[in-house]
């Protein structure tokens, strides 16, 4: 009876006031392969954003990937698994994303098509005689950017590198992935958060209000204050 005007996130997003929210998931059944694909998806898109901003827009950003685990103990295991995926990452690991980019039904995965096209361009500066599509150089960039020292765990029991949380939007930030459970659900707002990976991938999983609110963690545009005047 007191509602004057309804303007929810969907309307806010459609009006262009937030990042363009997209969902990218895999239908594979095997849990370990599913988790590996989710990680590869997120770090590839994140590093593409970093390189594009640097080499096309001339700005330095450190896009953050938030990885949500089910339990605190699982968060530790997920980080170990993440390190193993990053350490062994090769161009072939991107084949699934490349196939989605080729299909691009109803322009659902247009960002993937754009990504692989750009990586193979001279503008990206990644191609070489033995690397015609730039993917060898690209995966090397990912391995360096998401090395263990560039990740942290933040939960109710372990607040690793907590002093860095307020500095994540700084151009000097090197943290690229954060592992958490529920500690960052409220009162945490990082404009450089672009990708969210949720490791609750069980068949019984139901979308909760908290899951929906989580999207808002990374929905806001990166602050203009962090960009040069000609890039705002």
mmCIF file of C-alpha atoms in Angstrom:
data_model
loop_
_atom_site.group_PDB
_atom_site.id
_atom_site.type_symbol
_atom_site.label_atom_id
_atom_site.label_comp_id
_atom_site.label_asym_id
_atom_site.label_seq_id
_atom_site.Cartn_x
_atom_site.Cartn_y
_atom_site.Cartn_z
ATOM 1 C CA UNK A 1 0.000 0.000 0.000
ATOM 2 C CA UNK A 2 3.043 2.278 0.353
ATOM 3 C CA UNK A 3 4.684 1.418 -2.966
ATOM 4 C CA UNK A 4 4.954 4.600 -5.045
ATOM 5 C CA UNK A 5 7.028 3.345 -7.942
ATOM 6 C CA UNK A 6 8.611 -0.013 -8.756
ATOM 7 C CA UNK A 7 12.053 0.127 -10.369
ATOM 8 C CA UNK A 8 13.820 -3.189 -9.858
ATOM 9 C CA UNK A 9 17.213 -4.391 -11.038
ATOM 10 C CA UNK A 10 15.837 -5.819 -14.284
ATOM 11 C CA UNK A 11 14.536 -2.401 -15.309
ATOM 12 C CA UNK A 12 17.724 -0.745 -14.056
ATOM 13 C CA UNK A 13 19.792 -3.125 -16.173
ATOM 14 C CA UNK A 14 17.661 -2.778 -19.304
ATOM 15 C CA UNK A 15 17.952 1.010 -19.065
ATOM 16 C CA UNK A 16 21.719 0.666 -19.323
ATOM 17 C CA UNK A 17 22.688 1.748 -15.825
ATOM 18 C CA UNK A 18 24.658 -1.395 -14.982
ATOM 19 C CA UNK A 19 26.959 -3.935 -16.566
ATOM 20 C CA UNK A 20 25.285 -6.222 -19.075
ATOM 21 C CA UNK A 21 24.531 -9.335 -17.024
ATOM 22 C CA UNK A 22 25.012 -12.649 -18.818
ATOM 23 C CA UNK A 23 24.844 -16.238 -17.592
ATOM 24 C CA UNK A 24 27.348 -18.804 -18.824
ATOM 25 C CA UNK A 25 27.011 -22.349 -17.541
ATOM 26 C CA UNK A 26 27.802 -25.898 -18.560
ATOM 27 C CA UNK A 27 25.523 -28.890 -18.770
ATOM 28 C CA UNK A 28 28.175 -31.527 -18.125
ATOM 29 C CA UNK A 29 27.346 -34.054 -15.422
ATOM 30 C CA UNK A 30 30.781 -34.946 -14.059
ATOM 31 C CA UNK A 31 31.386 -32.576 -11.140
ATOM 32 C CA UNK A 32 35.160 -32.171 -11.511
ATOM 33 C CA UNK A 33 34.919 -31.461 -15.236
ATOM 34 C CA UNK A 34 32.075 -29.060 -14.532
ATOM 35 C CA UNK A 35 34.138 -27.156 -11.988
ATOM 36 C CA UNK A 36 37.116 -27.034 -14.335
ATOM 37 C CA UNK A 37 34.977 -25.614 -17.136
ATOM 38 C CA UNK A 38 33.487 -22.981 -14.829
ATOM 39 C CA UNK A 39 36.971 -21.861 -13.821
ATOM 40 C CA UNK A 40 38.260 -21.758 -17.401
ATOM 41 C CA UNK A 41 35.193 -19.801 -18.520
ATOM 42 C CA UNK A 42 35.645 -17.165 -15.817
ATOM 43 C CA UNK A 43 39.413 -16.623 -16.036
ATOM 44 C CA UNK A 44 39.373 -16.474 -19.854
ATOM 45 C CA UNK A 45 36.690 -13.777 -19.927
ATOM 46 C CA UNK A 46 38.349 -11.909 -17.064
ATOM 47 C CA UNK A 47 41.764 -11.835 -18.738
ATOM 48 C CA UNK A 48 40.200 -10.854 -22.063
ATOM 49 C CA UNK A 49 38.665 -7.822 -20.330
ATOM 50 C CA UNK A 50 42.006 -6.876 -18.788
ATOM 51 C CA UNK A 51 43.920 -7.122 -22.064
ATOM 52 C CA UNK A 52 41.224 -5.331 -24.053
ATOM 53 C CA UNK A 53 41.165 -2.449 -21.569
ATOM 54 C CA UNK A 54 44.951 -2.210 -21.618
ATOM 55 C CA UNK A 55 45.624 -2.579 -25.341
ATOM 56 C CA UNK A 56 42.569 -0.893 -26.851
ATOM 57 C CA UNK A 57 41.397 1.627 -24.234
ATOM 58 C CA UNK A 58 44.815 2.356 -22.764
ATOM 59 C CA UNK A 59 43.713 1.837 -19.147
ATOM 60 C CA UNK A 60 44.826 -0.525 -16.400
ATOM 61 C CA UNK A 61 42.174 -2.613 -14.653
ATOM 62 C CA UNK A 62 42.271 -5.826 -12.622
ATOM 63 C CA UNK A 63 38.920 -7.571 -13.173
ATOM 64 C CA UNK A 64 37.965 -9.654 -10.133
ATOM 65 C CA UNK A 65 36.516 -13.174 -10.177
ATOM 66 C CA UNK A 66 34.470 -14.096 -7.079
ATOM 67 C CA UNK A 67 34.318 -17.849 -6.467
ATOM 68 C CA UNK A 68 31.561 -18.956 -4.114
ATOM 69 C CA UNK A 69 31.972 -22.279 -2.340
ATOM 70 C CA UNK A 70 29.322 -24.165 -0.390
ATOM 71 C CA UNK A 71 31.277 -24.550 2.869
ATOM 72 C CA UNK A 72 34.391 -22.969 4.369
ATOM 73 C CA UNK A 73 36.384 -26.203 4.263
ATOM 74 C CA UNK A 74 35.343 -26.652 0.640
ATOM 75 C CA UNK A 75 36.615 -23.160 -0.118
ATOM 76 C CA UNK A 76 40.154 -24.264 0.757
ATOM 77 C CA UNK A 77 39.850 -27.311 -1.493
ATOM 78 C CA UNK A 78 38.400 -25.213 -4.297
ATOM 79 C CA UNK A 79 41.411 -22.918 -4.182
ATOM 80 C CA UNK A 80 43.789 -25.881 -4.463
ATOM 81 C CA UNK A 81 41.777 -27.167 -7.411
ATOM 82 C CA UNK A 82 41.774 -23.683 -8.963
ATOM 83 C CA UNK A 83 45.574 -23.533 -8.692
ATOM 84 C CA UNK A 84 45.877 -26.907 -10.425
ATOM 85 C CA UNK A 85 43.604 -25.779 -13.276
ATOM 86 C CA UNK A 86 45.527 -22.527 -13.773
ATOM 87 C CA UNK A 87 48.926 -24.222 -13.548
ATOM 88 C CA UNK A 88 48.022 -26.769 -16.219
ATOM 89 C CA UNK A 89 46.018 -24.444 -18.493
ATOM 90 C CA UNK A 90 46.643 -24.946 -22.206
ATOM 91 C CA UNK A 91 45.018 -23.597 -25.421
ATOM 92 C CA UNK A 92 42.967 -26.798 -25.806
ATOM 93 C CA UNK A 93 41.155 -25.951 -22.563
ATOM 94 C CA UNK A 94 39.484 -23.068 -24.398
ATOM 95 C CA UNK A 95 37.931 -25.310 -27.064
ATOM 96 C CA UNK A 96 34.585 -25.468 -25.240
ATOM 97 C CA UNK A 97 34.331 -21.676 -25.143
ATOM 98 C CA UNK A 98 35.430 -21.457 -28.753
ATOM 99 C CA UNK A 99 32.647 -23.826 -29.790
ATOM 100 C CA UNK A 100 30.063 -21.761 -27.904
ATOM 101 C CA UNK A 101 31.374 -18.681 -29.688
ATOM 102 C CA UNK A 102 30.956 -20.385 -33.062
ATOM 103 C CA UNK A 103 27.374 -21.420 -32.301
ATOM 104 C CA UNK A 104 26.353 -18.085 -30.742
ATOM 105 C CA UNK A 105 22.641 -18.866 -30.970
ATOM 106 C CA UNK A 106 20.513 -15.726 -30.791
ATOM 107 C CA UNK A 107 23.765 -13.818 -30.077
ATOM 108 C CA UNK A 108 23.737 -15.416 -26.615
ATOM 109 C CA UNK A 109 27.527 -15.844 -26.603
ATOM 110 C CA UNK A 110 28.530 -12.863 -28.692
ATOM 111 C CA UNK A 111 31.235 -11.885 -26.197
ATOM 112 C CA UNK A 112 32.937 -15.241 -26.814
ATOM 113 C CA UNK A 113 32.872 -14.792 -30.582
ATOM 114 C CA UNK A 114 34.309 -11.295 -30.134
ATOM 115 C CA UNK A 115 36.959 -12.561 -27.737
ATOM 116 C CA UNK A 116 38.463 -15.193 -30.038
ATOM 117 C CA UNK A 117 38.305 -12.856 -33.018
ATOM 118 C CA UNK A 118 40.171 -10.163 -31.091
ATOM 119 C CA UNK A 119 42.766 -12.553 -29.650
ATOM 120 C CA UNK A 120 43.702 -13.570 -33.202
ATOM 121 C CA UNK A 121 44.008 -9.961 -34.375
ATOM 122 C CA UNK A 122 47.185 -7.892 -34.654
ATOM 123 C CA UNK A 123 45.605 -5.366 -32.281
ATOM 124 C CA UNK A 124 45.801 -7.870 -29.414
ATOM 125 C CA UNK A 125 49.539 -8.311 -29.910
ATOM 126 C CA UNK A 126 49.408 -12.020 -29.081
ATOM 127 C CA UNK A 127 49.851 -13.810 -32.406
ATOM 128 C CA UNK A 128 53.223 -15.083 -33.607
ATOM 129 C CA UNK A 129 54.638 -17.508 -36.162
ATOM 130 C CA UNK A 130 53.931 -20.487 -33.937
ATOM 131 C CA UNK A 131 50.781 -19.076 -32.421
ATOM 132 C CA UNK A 132 48.451 -18.045 -35.261
ATOM 133 C CA UNK A 133 45.359 -17.618 -33.056
ATOM 134 C CA UNK A 134 47.154 -16.062 -30.078
ATOM 135 C CA UNK A 135 45.870 -18.711 -27.674
ATOM 136 C CA UNK A 136 49.298 -19.897 -26.500
ATOM 137 C CA UNK A 137 50.193 -16.358 -25.465
ATOM 138 C CA UNK A 138 46.707 -15.811 -24.033
ATOM 139 C CA UNK A 139 46.822 -18.883 -21.782
ATOM 140 C CA UNK A 140 50.291 -17.820 -20.619
ATOM 141 C CA UNK A 141 48.815 -14.438 -19.642
ATOM 142 C CA UNK A 142 46.060 -16.217 -17.689
ATOM 143 C CA UNK A 143 48.544 -18.451 -15.847
ATOM 144 C CA UNK A 144 50.563 -15.404 -14.788
ATOM 145 C CA UNK A 145 47.572 -13.241 -13.825
ATOM 146 C CA UNK A 146 45.830 -15.930 -11.766
ATOM 147 C CA UNK A 147 48.887 -17.373 -10.032
ATOM 148 C CA UNK A 148 48.431 -18.400 -6.388
ATOM 149 C CA UNK A 149 49.769 -15.116 -4.978
ATOM 150 C CA UNK A 150 47.125 -13.218 -6.959
ATOM 151 C CA UNK A 151 44.238 -14.974 -5.184
ATOM 152 C CA UNK A 152 42.917 -14.875 -1.631
ATOM 153 C CA UNK A 153 40.431 -16.587 0.683
ATOM 154 C CA UNK A 154 38.040 -14.459 2.740
ATOM 155 C CA UNK A 155 35.510 -16.112 5.024
ATOM 156 C CA UNK A 156 34.397 -16.051 8.661
ATOM 157 C CA UNK A 157 37.361 -18.197 9.724
ATOM 158 C CA UNK A 158 40.130 -17.063 7.408
ATOM 159 C CA UNK A 159 40.477 -13.445 6.319
ATOM 160 C CA UNK A 160 43.555 -13.680 4.160
ATOM 161 C CA UNK A 161 45.057 -10.365 2.994
ATOM 162 C CA UNK A 162 42.028 -8.529 4.412
ATOM 163 C CA UNK A 163 43.867 -5.228 4.120
ATOM 164 C CA UNK A 164 43.697 -5.570 0.330
ATOM 165 C CA UNK A 165 39.883 -5.695 0.121
ATOM 166 C CA UNK A 166 39.440 -1.887 0.114
ATOM 167 C CA UNK A 167 42.112 -1.595 -2.591
ATOM 168 C CA UNK A 168 40.701 -4.001 -5.167
ATOM 169 C CA UNK A 169 39.561 -1.194 -7.484
ATOM 170 C CA UNK A 170 43.008 0.405 -7.453
ATOM 171 C CA UNK A 171 44.995 0.203 -10.730
ATOM 172 C CA UNK A 172 47.830 -1.273 -8.648
ATOM 173 C CA UNK A 173 45.724 -4.189 -7.443
ATOM 174 C CA UNK A 174 47.079 -7.627 -8.386
ATOM 175 C CA UNK A 175 44.358 -9.782 -6.776
ATOM 176 C CA UNK A 176 42.301 -11.462 -9.488
ATOM 177 C CA UNK A 177 40.304 -14.181 -7.685
ATOM 178 C CA UNK A 178 38.606 -14.280 -4.267
ATOM 179 C CA UNK A 179 37.307 -17.471 -2.646
ATOM 180 C CA UNK A 180 34.463 -16.993 -0.197
ATOM 181 C CA UNK A 181 31.285 -18.562 1.170
ATOM 182 C CA UNK A 182 29.040 -15.958 2.804
ATOM 183 C CA UNK A 183 31.450 -13.400 4.306
ATOM 184 C CA UNK A 184 31.128 -10.993 1.363
ATOM 185 C CA UNK A 185 27.373 -11.141 0.904
ATOM 186 C CA UNK A 186 26.672 -7.821 2.620
ATOM 187 C CA UNK A 187 28.444 -4.466 2.729
ATOM 188 C CA UNK A 188 31.035 -5.337 0.091
ATOM 189 C CA UNK A 189 30.998 -3.440 -3.160
ATOM 190 C CA UNK A 190 33.809 -3.800 -5.695
ATOM 191 C CA UNK A 191 33.305 -2.072 -9.014
ATOM 192 C CA UNK A 192 35.957 -4.238 -10.668
ATOM 193 C CA UNK A 193 34.005 -7.440 -9.972
ATOM 194 C CA UNK A 194 32.966 -8.824 -13.350
ATOM 195 C CA UNK A 195 32.676 -12.599 -12.983
ATOM 196 C CA UNK A 196 31.001 -14.748 -10.333
ATOM 197 C CA UNK A 197 31.425 -18.520 -10.160
ATOM 198 C CA UNK A 198 29.069 -20.494 -7.909
ATOM 199 C CA UNK A 199 30.330 -23.981 -7.082
ATOM 200 C CA UNK A 200 26.965 -25.250 -5.818
ATOM 201 C CA UNK A 201 26.279 -27.234 -8.975
ATOM 202 C CA UNK A 202 24.218 -30.079 -7.530
ATOM 203 C CA UNK A 203 21.003 -31.129 -9.257
ATOM 204 C CA UNK A 204 19.118 -30.213 -6.071
ATOM 205 C CA UNK A 205 20.366 -26.614 -6.199
ATOM 206 C CA UNK A 206 17.590 -24.020 -6.167
ATOM 207 C CA UNK A 207 18.114 -20.349 -6.916
ATOM 208 C CA UNK A 208 17.741 -18.367 -3.702
ATOM 209 C CA UNK A 209 17.156 -14.679 -3.044
ATOM 210 C CA UNK A 210 20.779 -14.528 -1.858
ATOM 211 C CA UNK A 211 21.924 -15.868 -5.251
ATOM 212 C CA UNK A 212 19.982 -13.134 -7.009
ATOM 213 C CA UNK A 213 21.368 -10.467 -4.694
ATOM 214 C CA UNK A 214 24.856 -11.804 -5.364
ATOM 215 C CA UNK A 215 24.575 -10.646 -8.974
ATOM 216 C CA UNK A 216 24.330 -7.090 -7.661
ATOM 217 C CA UNK A 217 27.818 -7.462 -6.187
ATOM 218 C CA UNK A 218 29.303 -7.054 -9.639
ATOM 219 C CA UNK A 219 26.601 -5.157 -11.493
ATOM 220 C CA UNK A 220 27.760 -1.563 -11.016
ATOM 221 C CA UNK A 221 29.952 0.101 -13.618
ATOM 222 C CA UNK A 222 33.631 0.541 -12.893
ATOM 223 C CA UNK A 223 34.084 3.986 -11.354
ATOM 224 C CA UNK A 224 34.832 6.789 -13.784
ATOM 225 C CA UNK A 225 37.194 8.154 -11.183
ATOM 226 C CA UNK A 226 39.496 5.230 -11.920
ATOM 227 C CA UNK A 227 39.689 6.087 -15.616
ATOM 228 C CA UNK A 228 41.529 8.877 -17.439
ATOM 229 C CA UNK A 229 39.206 11.750 -18.507
ATOM 230 C CA UNK A 230 39.296 10.731 -22.172
ATOM 231 C CA UNK A 231 38.225 7.160 -21.298
ATOM 232 C CA UNK A 232 35.257 7.917 -19.040
#
